Amino acid sequence: MLSHAFLIQVSASGAAVAALVGLAAWARIARPLNPLDDQTARFLLGEEFPGKPIDQLWVATDGAGALARAGASALVLCRVGDGYVARQLPWAQALSAAFRDGRLTLDLADVAAPKAVINLPAWPPKDLAA
């Protein structure tokens, strides 16, 4: 026969487990990100790469990424999960990256972010200063 203390303990344990499962499910809900704009992209790149002056900046048409030229380097911002990842690669590599169907695909050679896909109207842009 089960005692009242045992039933209370099992009920409390079950309620605690249910609360923890609910908390874990709630914690996995990603916060919505606003699309990148020129100012936000410049701010994020400035935070990640202090002291690197941005010569030109191209923000993705969908606001999910950006590409900037900083001298001989390309600074890349791309959305991963519920945040942005910033990476640096040689400008020549960004200039020669694959561009198909309005999508620029940059190989980042990084396990955490292997490639960045940035939606742009054209690549390379016609107004690109050599």
XYZ file of C-alpha atoms in Angstrom:
130
model
C 0.000 0.000 0.000
C 1.269 3.467 -0.901
C 1.598 6.101 1.765
C 0.480 9.704 1.384
C 4.079 10.911 1.740
C 5.189 8.759 -1.203
C 2.350 10.031 -3.406
C 3.159 13.634 -2.490
C 6.849 13.085 -3.258
C 6.135 11.468 -6.650
C 3.646 14.236 -7.547
C 6.105 16.979 -6.596
C 8.897 15.285 -8.564
C 6.634 14.926 -11.602
C 5.645 18.598 -11.402
C 9.320 19.628 -11.120
C 10.268 17.533 -14.151
C 7.370 18.997 -16.149
C 8.464 22.528 -15.187
C 12.052 21.814 -16.298
C 10.867 20.353 -19.607
C 8.696 23.427 -20.165
C 11.623 25.739 -19.342
C 13.898 23.888 -21.784
C 11.270 24.116 -24.540
C 10.774 27.841 -23.886
C 14.544 28.509 -23.905
C 14.869 27.049 -27.418
C 12.514 29.647 -28.896
C 14.694 32.008 -30.930
C 14.200 35.720 -30.527
C 13.213 37.411 -33.767
C 15.979 39.388 -35.447
C 15.357 42.593 -37.293
C 16.766 42.616 -40.831
C 20.190 44.193 -41.128
C 20.398 47.729 -42.369
C 23.432 49.830 -43.253
C 23.834 51.322 -39.779
C 23.410 48.031 -37.892
C 25.819 46.207 -40.203
C 28.458 48.931 -39.729
C 27.991 48.761 -35.952
C 28.316 44.959 -35.793
C 31.371 44.942 -38.064
C 32.924 47.746 -36.016
C 32.427 45.702 -32.846
C 33.965 42.566 -34.353
C 36.790 44.246 -36.250
C 37.824 47.384 -34.347
C 40.288 49.565 -36.192
C 39.328 48.221 -39.638
C 37.882 51.106 -41.647
C 35.087 50.026 -43.978
C 35.616 51.229 -47.539
C 32.339 49.906 -48.993
C 29.395 47.962 -47.608
C 26.770 45.824 -49.302
C 23.788 44.659 -47.230
C 21.814 41.633 -48.402
C 18.449 42.345 -49.985
C 16.745 40.164 -47.353
C 18.716 41.722 -44.482
C 20.240 38.379 -43.452
C 23.868 39.309 -44.108
C 26.349 41.878 -45.298
C 29.701 42.101 -47.025
C 32.164 44.938 -46.531
C 35.468 45.810 -48.104
C 38.186 46.945 -45.712
C 41.352 47.411 -47.714
C 42.572 43.992 -48.862
C 40.079 42.188 -46.616
C 36.438 41.266 -46.956
C 34.385 41.399 -43.768
C 31.398 39.074 -43.838
C 28.309 39.117 -41.629
C 25.850 36.259 -41.952
C 22.913 35.057 -39.891
C 23.468 31.808 -38.034
C 20.700 30.699 -35.707
C 19.421 33.662 -33.731
C 22.528 35.809 -34.179
C 25.139 36.952 -36.645
C 28.580 35.537 -37.346
C 31.403 37.811 -38.491
C 34.344 36.461 -40.478
C 37.258 37.941 -42.406
C 38.666 36.662 -45.677
C 40.841 38.000 -48.495
C 39.102 40.482 -50.797
C 40.185 38.522 -53.882
C 38.336 35.473 -52.556
C 35.151 37.479 -52.041
C 35.473 39.044 -55.475
C 35.759 35.644 -57.160
C 33.047 33.921 -55.090
C 30.249 32.050 -56.826
C 27.219 34.195 -57.701
C 24.102 32.408 -58.953
C 20.425 33.346 -58.863
C 21.096 36.467 -56.809
C 23.023 34.579 -54.127
C 26.691 35.159 -53.359
C 28.205 32.062 -51.739
C 31.397 32.661 -49.766
C 33.497 29.745 -48.523
C 34.528 30.662 -44.977
C 36.526 27.450 -44.295
C 35.250 27.427 -40.721
C 33.693 24.474 -38.911
C 31.210 26.690 -37.061
C 30.156 28.614 -40.191
C 31.376 26.791 -43.326
C 29.823 29.174 -45.842
C 27.950 32.435 -46.007
C 25.156 33.006 -48.481
C 24.323 36.659 -49.096
C 21.472 37.756 -51.366
C 22.627 40.641 -53.556
C 21.194 42.129 -56.744
C 24.514 41.743 -58.607
C 28.108 40.707 -57.974
C 30.569 42.201 -58.431
C 28.783 45.570 -58.299
C 29.268 47.945 -61.209
C 30.257 50.797 -58.864
C 33.079 48.741 -57.346
C 36.203 50.834 -56.867
C 39.183 48.714 -57.854
